[in-house]
Amino acid sequence: MHKPNSECPTHTPRPFMVSLLLRLTPCLAVGLLLLLFPLPAVAEKLTIDLIFGGKSLSGRTPHGVKISPDGHRVGFLRGRDDNQFQLDLWVYDVDQHKTRMLVDSKKLLPEERLTDAEKARRERARTAALHGILDYDWSPDGRKLLFPLGEALYLYDLQGKSGEAMRKVAEGAGLLDPKISPKGRYVSFVRDQNLFVIDLKSGAEIQLTKDGSGTLHNAEAEFVAQEEMGQRSGYWWAPDDSTIAFKQYDESPVPVTKRFEVYPSRTEVIEQRYPAAGDSNVIVHLGLIRPTGGAVRWIDLGANSDIYLSRVDWLPDGKTVSFQRQSRDQKTLDLIAVDVATLTQTTLLTETSQTWVNIHDDLRFLKKQPAFIWSSERSGFNHLYLYGLDGKVMHPLTGGDWDIDNVLAVDESSGLIYISSNRDAVIDKQIYTVRLNGDSSQPTVRVSTGDGWHGASFAHDADKVSLYVESYSNPLTPPQTSIRGPDGRFLAWIEENKLDEHHPYWPYREALVTPEFGALQSEDGQALECRIYKPQNFESTKRYPVFITVYGGPGGQMVTRGWGDLFNQYKVQQGYVVFTLDNRGTPRRGRKFSDAIYLRMGDVEVRDQLVGIRWLKQQPFVDPARIGVFGWSYGGYMTVMMLAKASNELAAGVAGAPVTEWRVYDTHYTERYLSTPQLNAAGYDSSAVFGSLKGLTSPLLLVHGMADDNVLFLNSTQLMAALQTQGTQFQLMTYPGGKHGISTPAMKKHAYHMITNFLDEKLKPGESGK
């Protein structure tokens, strides 16, 4: 495992460069050596219109990769060469080594119209910018695929005759969350807040629930479950097709928030049941119903109705279903098993924390022994444990001062668990195997090769791992997608995406800058990972302006050794030094690192960012008077807080869609870190930007979408009013119809031109500095 040099003093050039030299990989070393050789006199440079245009400069990148259950095919979604946002359905044949488009989404549906519910769902799933086919589901025999498009569901038979392979199985506005049942007998979906199935043999459509309307929803995940808990579905099939477990929620207790969504030609008043911190949440229930219909059988979730139903999973035999119940304060998480026949319950385990318990997707019930895999941060780092169905720990599976990211697959036949982790370097993601028997003499084995960022997709619920699909990138390699054997050996390309003369980035390759990685030290001695880009024809005697990109919040790691943000490349090509630091509170570093923000946000995060800024100011190549910062969402909040608390250190800042008052953000996210306003009023006051706002004297550009339903536009209007009241000038750009991510290409181009112009005016990258 990589550790920063603890003897290097903070705020000096030495720790950053020593850490850099220790981390150089052959790939990065080659990239740095290339800088020693003369480059062409003129290298084509990136532009904002190119970066945010219809053509993906990163090349062809498959989305939604899923291996068929039989392992013979790999499905994926791919954007078009001329429009990266329009996704079509493709399949790769493993045996024949051939790729073909199955469904041309534009041909099947020339013009796509989305309901408001679907727009909101895509916003939750961070797919609002995409069009065409966004998801699909394999049949259990690997011969069919189910996918939604427009107001219809289609079933594609890979063995069907030409012209007859695809058929429409359901239609109507508002079809949500379609699935093929585990045994392939049914198609299921949600429509008008109720659960439906279609018997594929008879073609009969059966409405299973009928009371969904108004504030009562069946088989759907509520707002905070989608937004903050990673819960995209509200129903779960038993493995034998016998039963469906489904969530029902009643949102009548949630206060109605009225907000304006301003569009170019109209203004809509939206009444949304939005559970802000301290407010009432929805009331949840968990029901069981047969796919043939009949009465719902309700599972007792406990005497306290103020809970979160965070996960539901079936045991392999289909006779027992489990659910995870999280307390409102998120300090307790129970895993409970329910006998489907009798509804008798058994608590398998309870996780507790003095701060909060993180929800995860690492639960795996085994098929060949009465046991399950569970991840826990009880040691201070996220690790795996094997439990018996009696709730007793059999043995730890992993351990050490490093985190696992998630369980990827379990191969019981080989006795292996596949995981992703940052064990070898915090800035990387690698794929490893661990022994299911917990044998410490057979250590964790890394199966991925090459420093950088590795992702993996395995066949769902496969008994044995025969292959997996890997995605990989590093700072000099755009994302590549390949098929790998169980031991990580290369088998075939799905998308090599080689950076050659056919690649869309080829004309700009000579100006591609390799970042340097290192670590500084926080005031409590923890390592703060950093990344820095220096202009290509770097002159050590010249003083450059600095463009700092920040997120800084829970769940967001910015300093990674993957294919980078092209806007960072654009800024360094314009003459900036580009710098990023991951402060305490960000993930993948253990609980001491993440828990530093508990009960007060915007404090240690800013102090850590100032460690980076003060280190920068000591470098001979930095102009200390020309340092600016830019962030979006939590990064926007960080920008405002950094300017409010340290305008003497910063020349300017751009805040995109910032949270400014945590009392108006949602329950599950905010209360996890700050508790409730009723119990921690002082923490909410100090975490809001307004208590420090008089210190904001450096120029600020505020950017926000006027139809943002995540970080409500109210956050920015409150900030505007406060700045105006105290007489502080600032610049403002709002986007009619813009959601949280300013998702349309036109909006993105305009916003990033605006950001560039503002920072260029304030930081003057063309000047040499003093």
Tab-separated table of C-alpha atoms in Angstrom, residues 35 511 513 532-539 542 544-545 571-578 621:
chain	number	residue	atom	x	y	z
A	35	LEU	CA	8.217	16.463	-22.735
A	511	ALA	CA	-0.972	19.328	-26.229
A	513	VAL	CA	-0.451	17.361	-20.392
A	532	ILE	CA	-1.202	19.363	-10.480
A	533	TYR	CA	-1.039	20.122	-14.197
A	534	LYS	CA	1.688	22.434	-15.443
A	535	PRO	CA	1.610	24.170	-18.835
A	536	GLN	CA	3.291	22.142	-21.546
A	537	ASN	CA	6.210	24.457	-22.281
A	538	PHE	CA	6.682	25.064	-18.596
A	539	GLU	CA	9.209	27.726	-17.576
A	542	LYS	CA	7.799	32.210	-14.864
A	544	TYR	CA	1.641	31.268	-13.525
A	545	PRO	CA	-1.935	31.840	-12.417
A	571	LYS	CA	-7.313	25.454	-18.757
A	572	VAL	CA	-3.705	24.255	-18.609
A	573	GLN	CA	-3.439	24.805	-22.358
A	574	GLN	CA	-4.579	28.385	-21.763
A	575	GLY	CA	-1.602	29.017	-19.491
A	576	TYR	CA	-2.865	28.027	-16.045
A	577	VAL	CA	-1.403	25.728	-13.464
A	578	VAL	CA	-4.365	23.485	-12.579
A	621	PHE	CA	6.307	29.080	-10.524
